[in-house]
Short mmCIF file of C-alpha atoms in Angstrom, two decimals:
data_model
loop_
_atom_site.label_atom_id
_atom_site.label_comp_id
_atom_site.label_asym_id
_atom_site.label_seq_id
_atom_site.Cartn_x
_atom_site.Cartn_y
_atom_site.Cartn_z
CA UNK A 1 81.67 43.13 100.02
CA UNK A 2 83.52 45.33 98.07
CA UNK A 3 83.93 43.91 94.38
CA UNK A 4 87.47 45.90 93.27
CA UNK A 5 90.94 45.37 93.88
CA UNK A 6 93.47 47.78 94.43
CA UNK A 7 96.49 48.13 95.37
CA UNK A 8 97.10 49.30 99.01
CA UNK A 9 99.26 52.27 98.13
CA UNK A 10 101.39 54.17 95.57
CA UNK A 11 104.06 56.99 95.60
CA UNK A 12 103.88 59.20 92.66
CA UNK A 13 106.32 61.86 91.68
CA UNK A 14 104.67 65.75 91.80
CA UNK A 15 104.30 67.30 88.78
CA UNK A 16 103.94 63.96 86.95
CA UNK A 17 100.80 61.57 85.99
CA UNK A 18 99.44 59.36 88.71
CA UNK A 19 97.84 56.07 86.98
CA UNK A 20 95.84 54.08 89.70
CA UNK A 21 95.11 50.97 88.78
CA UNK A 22 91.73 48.88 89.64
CA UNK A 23 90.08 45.19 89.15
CA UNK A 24 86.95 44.53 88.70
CA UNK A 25 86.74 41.08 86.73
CA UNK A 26 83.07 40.27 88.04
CA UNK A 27 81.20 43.46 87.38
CA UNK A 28 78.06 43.02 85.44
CA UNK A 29 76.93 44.83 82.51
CA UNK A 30 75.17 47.32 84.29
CA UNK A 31 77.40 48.33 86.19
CA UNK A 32 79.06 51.50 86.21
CA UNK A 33 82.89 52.03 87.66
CA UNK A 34 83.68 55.18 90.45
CA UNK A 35 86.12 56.92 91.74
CA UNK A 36 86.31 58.20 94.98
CA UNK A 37 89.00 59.74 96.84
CA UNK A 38 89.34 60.63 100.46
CA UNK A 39 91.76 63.55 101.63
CA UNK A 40 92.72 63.19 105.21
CA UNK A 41 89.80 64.09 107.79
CA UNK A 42 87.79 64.82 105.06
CA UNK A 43 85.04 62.94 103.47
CA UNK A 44 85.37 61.27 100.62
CA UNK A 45 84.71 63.41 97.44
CA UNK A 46 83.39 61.70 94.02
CA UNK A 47 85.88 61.77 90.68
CA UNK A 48 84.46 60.09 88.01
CA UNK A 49 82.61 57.37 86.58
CA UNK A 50 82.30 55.51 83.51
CA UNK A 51 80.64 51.84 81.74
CA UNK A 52 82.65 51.05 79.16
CA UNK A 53 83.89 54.53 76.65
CA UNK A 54 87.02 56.15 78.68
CA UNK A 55 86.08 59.32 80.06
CA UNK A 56 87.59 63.03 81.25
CA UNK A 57 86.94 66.02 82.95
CA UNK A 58 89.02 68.28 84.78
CA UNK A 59 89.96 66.32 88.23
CA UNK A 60 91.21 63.40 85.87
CA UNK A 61 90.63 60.64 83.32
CA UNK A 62 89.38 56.99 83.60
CA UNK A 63 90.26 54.54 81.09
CA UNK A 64 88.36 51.27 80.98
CA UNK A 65 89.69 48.15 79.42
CA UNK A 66 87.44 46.69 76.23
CA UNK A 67 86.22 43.57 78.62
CA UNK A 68 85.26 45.93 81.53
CA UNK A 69 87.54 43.76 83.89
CA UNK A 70 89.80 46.51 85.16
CA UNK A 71 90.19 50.39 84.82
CA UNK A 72 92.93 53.05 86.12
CA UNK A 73 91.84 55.98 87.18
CA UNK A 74 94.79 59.13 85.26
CA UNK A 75 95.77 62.10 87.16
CA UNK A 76 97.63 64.00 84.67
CA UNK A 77 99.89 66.16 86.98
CA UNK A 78 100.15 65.39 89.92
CA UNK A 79 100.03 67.91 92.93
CA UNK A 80 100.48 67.34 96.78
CA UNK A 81 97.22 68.19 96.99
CA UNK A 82 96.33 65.00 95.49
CA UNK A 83 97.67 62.80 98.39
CA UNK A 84 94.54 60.61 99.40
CA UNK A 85 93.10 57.86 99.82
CA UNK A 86 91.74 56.43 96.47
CA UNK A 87 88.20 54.40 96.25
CA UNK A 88 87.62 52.17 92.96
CA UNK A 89 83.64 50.98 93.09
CA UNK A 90 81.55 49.20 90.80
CA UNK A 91 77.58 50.26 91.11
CA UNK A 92 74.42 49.80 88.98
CA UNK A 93 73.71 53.44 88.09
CA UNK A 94 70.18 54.79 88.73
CA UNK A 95 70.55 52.91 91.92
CA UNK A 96 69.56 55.54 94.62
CA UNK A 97 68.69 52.76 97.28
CA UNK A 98 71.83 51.25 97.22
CA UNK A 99 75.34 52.95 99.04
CA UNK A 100 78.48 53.32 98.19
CA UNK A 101 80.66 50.10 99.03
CA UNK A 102 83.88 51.19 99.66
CA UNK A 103 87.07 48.63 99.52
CA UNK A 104 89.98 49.34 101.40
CA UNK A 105 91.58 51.84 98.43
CA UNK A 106 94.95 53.42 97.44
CA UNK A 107 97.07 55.18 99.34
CA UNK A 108 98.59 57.79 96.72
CA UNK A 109 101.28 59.45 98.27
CA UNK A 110 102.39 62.52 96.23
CA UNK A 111 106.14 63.32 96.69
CA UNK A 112 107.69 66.75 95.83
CA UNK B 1 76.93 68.65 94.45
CA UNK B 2 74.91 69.00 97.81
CA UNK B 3 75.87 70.76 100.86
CA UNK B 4 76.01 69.01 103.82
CA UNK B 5 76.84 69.63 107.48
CA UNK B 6 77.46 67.15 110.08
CA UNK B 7 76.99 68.56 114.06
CA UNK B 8 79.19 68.16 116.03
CA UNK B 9 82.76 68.07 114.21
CA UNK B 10 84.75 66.49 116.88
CA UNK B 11 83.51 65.26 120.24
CA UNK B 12 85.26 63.81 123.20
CA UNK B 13 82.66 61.73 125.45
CA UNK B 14 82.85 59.64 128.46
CA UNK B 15 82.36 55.81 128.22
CA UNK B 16 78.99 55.18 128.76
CA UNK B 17 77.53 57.90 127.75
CA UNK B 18 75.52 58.81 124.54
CA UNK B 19 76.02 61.41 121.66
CA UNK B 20 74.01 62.55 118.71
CA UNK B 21 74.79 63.81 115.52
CA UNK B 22 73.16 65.19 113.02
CA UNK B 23 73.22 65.88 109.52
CA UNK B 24 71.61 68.37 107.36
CA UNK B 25 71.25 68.87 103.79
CA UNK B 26 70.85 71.76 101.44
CA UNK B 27 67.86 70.25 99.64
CA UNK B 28 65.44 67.44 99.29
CA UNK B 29 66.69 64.01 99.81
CA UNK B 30 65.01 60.48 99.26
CA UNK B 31 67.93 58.27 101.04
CA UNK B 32 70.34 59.19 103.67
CA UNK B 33 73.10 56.99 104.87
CA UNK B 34 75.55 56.50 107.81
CA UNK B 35 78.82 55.68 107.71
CA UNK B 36 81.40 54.97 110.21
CA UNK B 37 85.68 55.11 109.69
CA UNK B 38 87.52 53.23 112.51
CA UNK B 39 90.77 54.80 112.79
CA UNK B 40 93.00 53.42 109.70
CA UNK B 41 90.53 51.74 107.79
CA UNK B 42 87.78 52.04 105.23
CA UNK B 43 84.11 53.58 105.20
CA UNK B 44 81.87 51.03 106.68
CA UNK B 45 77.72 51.45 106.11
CA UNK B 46 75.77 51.44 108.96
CA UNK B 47 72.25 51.82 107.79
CA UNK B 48 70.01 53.52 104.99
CA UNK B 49 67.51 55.76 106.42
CA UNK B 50 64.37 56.74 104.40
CA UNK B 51 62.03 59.50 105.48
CA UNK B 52 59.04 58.32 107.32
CA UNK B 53 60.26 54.48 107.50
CA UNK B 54 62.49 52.85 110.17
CA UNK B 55 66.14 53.06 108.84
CA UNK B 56 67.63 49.75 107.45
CA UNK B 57 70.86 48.73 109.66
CA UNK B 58 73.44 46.63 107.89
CA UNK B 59 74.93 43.33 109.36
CA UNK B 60 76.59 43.93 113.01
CA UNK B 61 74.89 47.12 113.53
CA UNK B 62 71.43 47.19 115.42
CA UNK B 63 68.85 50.55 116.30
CA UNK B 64 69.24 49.49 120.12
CA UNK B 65 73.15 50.81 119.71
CA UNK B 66 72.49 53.00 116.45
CA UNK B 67 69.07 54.66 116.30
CA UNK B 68 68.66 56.80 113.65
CA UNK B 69 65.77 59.52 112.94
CA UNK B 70 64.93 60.96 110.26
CA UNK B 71 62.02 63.41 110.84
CA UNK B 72 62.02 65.26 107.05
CA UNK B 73 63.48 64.88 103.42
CA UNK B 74 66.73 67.17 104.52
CA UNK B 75 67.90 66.00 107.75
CA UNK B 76 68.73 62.98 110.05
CA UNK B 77 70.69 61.65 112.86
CA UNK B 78 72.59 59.56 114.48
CA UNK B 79 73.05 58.49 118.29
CA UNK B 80 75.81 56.41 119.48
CA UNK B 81 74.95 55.32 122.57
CA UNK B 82 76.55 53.67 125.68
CA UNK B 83 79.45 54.09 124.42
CA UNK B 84 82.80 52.18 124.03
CA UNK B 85 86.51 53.05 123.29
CA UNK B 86 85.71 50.75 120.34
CA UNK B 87 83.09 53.17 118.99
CA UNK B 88 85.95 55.81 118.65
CA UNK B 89 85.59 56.53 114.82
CA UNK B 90 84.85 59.18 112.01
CA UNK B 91 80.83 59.07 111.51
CA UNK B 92 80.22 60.58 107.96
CA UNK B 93 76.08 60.88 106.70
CA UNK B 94 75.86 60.71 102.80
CA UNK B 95 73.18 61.60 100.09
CA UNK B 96 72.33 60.63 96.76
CA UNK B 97 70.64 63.12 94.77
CA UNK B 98 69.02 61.60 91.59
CA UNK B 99 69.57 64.58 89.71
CA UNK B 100 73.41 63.23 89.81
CA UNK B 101 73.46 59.52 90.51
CA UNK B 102 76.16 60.21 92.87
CA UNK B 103 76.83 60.00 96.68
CA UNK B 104 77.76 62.96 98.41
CA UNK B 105 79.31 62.84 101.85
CA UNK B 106 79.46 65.17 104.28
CA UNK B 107 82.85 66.69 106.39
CA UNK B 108 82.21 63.73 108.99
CA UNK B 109 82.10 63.56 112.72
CA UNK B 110 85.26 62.68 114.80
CA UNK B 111 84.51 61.05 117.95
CA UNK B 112 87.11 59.68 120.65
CA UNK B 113 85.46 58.18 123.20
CA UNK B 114 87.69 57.53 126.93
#
């Protein structure tokens, strides 16, 4: 079972910053948070990751509470392009044997 | 990232009937894994498949229904067979590469089965 929560969809204004939100109150100290996200017909294409230090690169930024317990995913402008389905996972990194468990996401809806 | 290609993109089949997909990767790849996408909801694993062992199915999905080969490190596939309006559905293979500690998925398989 998936171990996030999410909620089941957002609308976000183009142009400005999309901040998805996730839960994850029982993830474990090895355990690494992902981001996912699934344009339509497509399969789904990795964002980020982080443990604990908030991290960027150029898709978006991921900013991780102090007690590791939730986590929102930052697109800074957002484009139209950026309507998809979003996927918050916790996973033990190094873990090669063990898939992706995907929850049931966030619809982002980007409106011009 | 890895490439991968799924074959076919998009089938229509008959009820009853079988189809096979297959997936191919750009390089060398310890795991492999299915996925399936009813229509509207989220990516559901079918089974792990390791090169040279029989592929581990998850909960609800069995080899008789789902058998999976995977005859080298770079590709697999996947047969739906006797098939079922119910097993109409986006089938998507994945990879991890260790080099990235990250899943890549490839463009997925549409199937609509009548």
């Amino acid at each position: 079972d998936a171990k996030t929560t999410q909620p089941p969809s957002m609308d976000c204004a183009e142009g400005r910053a999309a901040n998805l939100p996730c839960n994850h109150s029982t993830i474990s100290g090895n355990e690494y948070v992902y981001w996912y996200r699934q344009i339509h017909s497509q399969g789904p294409q990795y964002i980020i990751h982080g443990l604990k230090n908030n991290e960027t690169n150029e898709m978006a930024s991921l900013i991780i509470t102090e007690d590791r317990k939730s986590s929102t995913l930052i697109l800074p402008h957002a484009t139209l392009r950026d309507t998809a389905v979003y996927y918050c996972i916790v996973r033990e990194r190094n873990s090669g044997n063990t898939p992706l468990v995907f929850g049931k996401g966030t619809r982002l809806s980007v409106i011009a | 990232s890895a490439v991968i290609s799924q074959k076919p993109s998009r089938d229509i089949c008959q009820r009853g009937t079988s189809l096979t997909i297959q997936c191919q990767v750009d390089s060398q790849v310890t795991m492999m894994f299915w996925y399936r996408q009813q229509p509207g909801q989220s990516l559901t694993l079918i089974a792990t498949a390791n090169q040279g062992s029989e592929a581990t199915y998850e909960s609800g999905f069995v080899i008789d229904k789902f058998p999976i080969s995977r005859p080298n490190l770079t590709f697999s596939t996947l047969t739906v067979s006797n098939m079922s309006p119910e097993d109409s559905s986006i089938y998507l293979c994945s990879v991890e590469r260790d080099l990235y500690n990250e899943q890549f998925f490839g463009p997925g398989t549409r199937l609509t089965v009548l």
